[in-house]
Amino acid sequence: MTEKERLNWITENIIGAAIEVHRALGPGLLESAYEKCLAFELVQRGLKVEQQKPLPVVYRGVKLDCGYRLDLLVEEEVIVEVKAVDRLAPIHQAQLLSYLRLSGCKVGLLINFNVKVLKSGIRRIVNDFPDT
């Protein structure tokens, strides 16, 4: 499996798990509830998940804690930012892109659970995504 195929496989699994969580809970809860349930669902599917993982900024070779936290890091490769807002704003996408750049990860998912149909609340953000 190529890196591109692996990243696509992981993101497809995350989206499937998110749809399952949304189907069970619907919109209207806090982000923290969706995050915990999504992490549980991903682990049930056999994926490695880290929650609220600190993301340091490396400045002059020193790792500095600037308060950044990844909602979920799946398989050490895909960042998931969970939202429960009226609508996704450009700042949400900018936040995820910053996390991708700081972490070196190539793909992230921004998932807003506060929508009627989850498909309309998912954004896939890439940073140097592989061609092959």
mmCIF file of C-alpha atoms in Angstrom:
data_model
loop_
_atom_site.group_PDB
_atom_site.id
_atom_site.type_symbol
_atom_site.label_atom_id
_atom_site.label_comp_id
_atom_site.label_asym_id
_atom_site.label_seq_id
_atom_site.Cartn_x
_atom_site.Cartn_y
_atom_site.Cartn_z
ATOM 1 C CA MET A 1 0.000 0.000 0.000
ATOM 2 C CA THR A 2 1.420 3.394 -0.973
ATOM 3 C CA GLU A 3 1.503 6.306 1.454
ATOM 4 C CA LYS A 4 -1.319 7.977 -0.469
ATOM 5 C CA GLU A 5 -3.449 4.810 -0.335
ATOM 6 C CA ARG A 6 -2.766 4.424 3.398
ATOM 7 C CA LEU A 7 -3.729 8.034 4.163
ATOM 8 C CA ASN A 8 -6.893 7.682 2.087
ATOM 9 C CA TRP A 9 -7.750 4.414 3.884
ATOM 10 C CA ILE A 10 -7.306 6.066 7.296
ATOM 11 C CA THR A 11 -9.421 9.108 6.362
ATOM 12 C CA GLU A 12 -12.164 6.883 4.928
ATOM 13 C CA ASN A 13 -12.260 4.941 8.211
ATOM 14 C CA ILE A 14 -12.419 8.158 10.235
ATOM 15 C CA ILE A 15 -15.277 9.500 8.112
ATOM 16 C CA GLY A 16 -17.149 6.194 8.439
ATOM 17 C CA ALA A 17 -16.703 6.260 12.211
ATOM 18 C CA ALA A 18 -17.811 9.912 12.384
ATOM 19 C CA ILE A 19 -20.956 9.110 10.405
ATOM 20 C CA GLU A 20 -21.706 6.276 12.839
ATOM 21 C CA VAL A 21 -21.269 8.602 15.845
ATOM 22 C CA HIS A 22 -23.421 11.310 14.240
ATOM 23 C CA ARG A 23 -26.112 8.787 13.351
ATOM 24 C CA ALA A 24 -26.243 7.649 16.993
ATOM 25 C CA LEU A 25 -26.016 11.051 18.714
ATOM 26 C CA GLY A 26 -27.276 13.595 16.180
ATOM 27 C CA PRO A 27 -26.362 17.293 16.369
ATOM 28 C CA GLY A 28 -26.520 19.496 19.458
ATOM 29 C CA LEU A 29 -23.968 18.083 21.906
ATOM 30 C CA LEU A 30 -20.650 19.513 23.072
ATOM 31 C CA GLU A 31 -17.474 18.920 21.063
ATOM 32 C CA SER A 32 -16.026 16.884 23.929
ATOM 33 C CA ALA A 33 -18.818 14.293 23.689
ATOM 34 C CA TYR A 34 -18.288 13.809 19.955
ATOM 35 C CA GLU A 35 -14.523 13.636 20.425
ATOM 36 C CA LYS A 36 -14.765 10.903 23.081
ATOM 37 C CA CYS A 37 -17.310 8.892 21.092
ATOM 38 C CA LEU A 38 -15.332 9.213 17.855
ATOM 39 C CA ALA A 39 -12.140 8.093 19.608
ATOM 40 C CA PHE A 40 -14.015 5.100 21.046
ATOM 41 C CA GLU A 41 -15.440 4.192 17.626
ATOM 42 C CA LEU A 42 -12.010 4.426 15.971
ATOM 43 C CA VAL A 43 -10.411 2.198 18.613
ATOM 44 C CA GLN A 44 -13.250 -0.309 18.090
ATOM 45 C CA ARG A 45 -12.252 -0.335 14.417
ATOM 46 C CA GLY A 46 -8.670 -1.213 15.338
ATOM 47 C CA LEU A 47 -7.087 2.202 14.808
ATOM 48 C CA LYS A 48 -4.538 3.810 17.113
ATOM 49 C CA VAL A 49 -5.922 7.068 18.538
ATOM 50 C CA GLU A 50 -4.381 9.747 20.746
ATOM 51 C CA GLN A 51 -6.683 12.361 22.307
ATOM 52 C CA GLN A 52 -5.779 15.946 23.202
ATOM 53 C CA LYS A 53 -2.188 15.363 22.113
ATOM 54 C CA PRO A 54 0.071 18.342 22.886
ATOM 55 C CA LEU A 55 1.669 19.888 19.799
ATOM 56 C CA PRO A 56 4.823 21.815 20.693
ATOM 57 C CA VAL A 57 6.336 24.540 18.542
ATOM 58 C CA VAL A 58 9.989 23.906 17.728
ATOM 59 C CA TYR A 59 11.883 27.189 17.857
ATOM 60 C CA ARG A 60 15.674 27.267 17.490
ATOM 61 C CA GLY A 61 15.782 23.556 18.153
ATOM 62 C CA VAL A 62 13.789 23.802 21.381
ATOM 63 C CA LYS A 63 10.296 22.342 21.812
ATOM 64 C CA LEU A 64 8.050 24.966 23.385
ATOM 65 C CA ASP A 65 4.573 24.262 24.731
ATOM 66 C CA CYS A 66 2.369 26.968 23.222
ATOM 67 C CA GLY A 67 -0.902 25.393 24.290
ATOM 68 C CA TYR A 68 -1.722 23.675 20.997
ATOM 69 C CA ARG A 69 -3.636 20.399 21.371
ATOM 70 C CA LEU A 70 -4.744 18.012 18.649
ATOM 71 C CA ASP A 71 -8.276 16.751 19.300
ATOM 72 C CA LEU A 72 -7.382 13.376 17.789
ATOM 73 C CA LEU A 73 -4.276 11.977 16.128
ATOM 74 C CA VAL A 74 -5.126 8.775 14.277
ATOM 75 C CA GLU A 75 -2.447 6.230 13.390
ATOM 76 C CA GLU A 76 0.156 8.957 14.077
ATOM 77 C CA GLU A 77 -0.650 10.350 10.614
ATOM 78 C CA VAL A 78 -4.068 12.021 10.417
ATOM 79 C CA ILE A 79 -5.192 14.943 12.572
ATOM 80 C CA VAL A 80 -8.898 15.220 13.381
ATOM 81 C CA GLU A 81 -10.318 18.490 14.686
ATOM 82 C CA VAL A 82 -13.814 18.051 16.112
ATOM 83 C CA LYS A 83 -16.242 20.968 16.080
ATOM 84 C CA ALA A 84 -19.860 21.505 17.134
ATOM 85 C CA VAL A 85 -20.567 24.954 15.685
ATOM 86 C CA ASP A 86 -23.305 26.590 13.597
ATOM 87 C CA ARG A 87 -20.995 26.530 10.589
ATOM 88 C CA LEU A 88 -17.332 26.025 9.866
ATOM 89 C CA ALA A 89 -15.418 29.277 9.441
ATOM 90 C CA PRO A 90 -12.120 29.993 7.656
ATOM 91 C CA ILE A 91 -10.399 30.214 11.065
ATOM 92 C CA HIS A 92 -11.210 26.540 11.698
ATOM 93 C CA GLN A 93 -9.518 25.506 8.454
ATOM 94 C CA ALA A 94 -6.559 27.796 9.209
ATOM 95 C CA GLN A 95 -6.213 26.173 12.643
ATOM 96 C CA LEU A 96 -6.062 22.689 11.148
ATOM 97 C CA LEU A 97 -3.613 23.764 8.442
ATOM 98 C CA SER A 98 -1.354 25.255 11.141
ATOM 99 C CA TYR A 99 -1.493 21.968 13.042
ATOM 100 C CA LEU A 100 -0.576 20.063 9.872
ATOM 101 C CA ARG A 101 2.413 22.327 9.239
ATOM 102 C CA LEU A 102 3.646 22.180 12.844
ATOM 103 C CA SER A 103 3.249 18.398 13.111
ATOM 104 C CA GLY A 104 4.480 17.404 9.663
ATOM 105 C CA CYS A 105 1.277 15.431 9.076
ATOM 106 C CA LYS A 106 0.016 15.485 5.512
ATOM 107 C CA VAL A 107 -3.750 15.268 5.957
ATOM 108 C CA GLY A 108 -6.353 16.338 8.462
ATOM 109 C CA LEU A 109 -10.107 16.211 8.836
ATOM 110 C CA LEU A 110 -12.218 19.026 10.193
ATOM 111 C CA ILE A 111 -15.518 17.515 11.327
ATOM 112 C CA ASN A 112 -18.472 19.644 12.445
ATOM 113 C CA PHE A 113 -21.045 17.449 14.188
ATOM 114 C CA ASN A 114 -23.594 20.260 14.600
ATOM 115 C CA VAL A 115 -25.217 19.657 11.196
ATOM 116 C CA LYS A 116 -28.223 17.636 10.029
ATOM 117 C CA VAL A 117 -26.232 15.659 7.439
ATOM 118 C CA LEU A 118 -22.648 15.005 8.529
ATOM 119 C CA LYS A 119 -21.300 14.931 4.973
ATOM 120 C CA SER A 120 -21.858 18.705 4.792
ATOM 121 C CA GLY A 121 -19.789 19.192 7.963
ATOM 122 C CA ILE A 122 -16.592 17.455 6.841
ATOM 123 C CA ARG A 123 -13.571 19.229 5.343
ATOM 124 C CA ARG A 124 -10.408 17.410 4.291
ATOM 125 C CA ILE A 125 -7.306 19.601 4.505
ATOM 126 C CA VAL A 126 -3.980 18.557 2.994
ATOM 127 C CA ASN A 127 -0.409 19.744 3.412
ATOM 128 C CA ASP A 128 2.140 18.258 0.977
ATOM 129 C CA PHE A 129 -0.098 15.263 0.231
ATOM 130 C CA PRO A 130 1.832 12.522 -1.634
ATOM 131 C CA ASP A 131 1.254 12.041 -5.359
ATOM 132 C CA THR A 132 1.718 8.275 -5.167
#
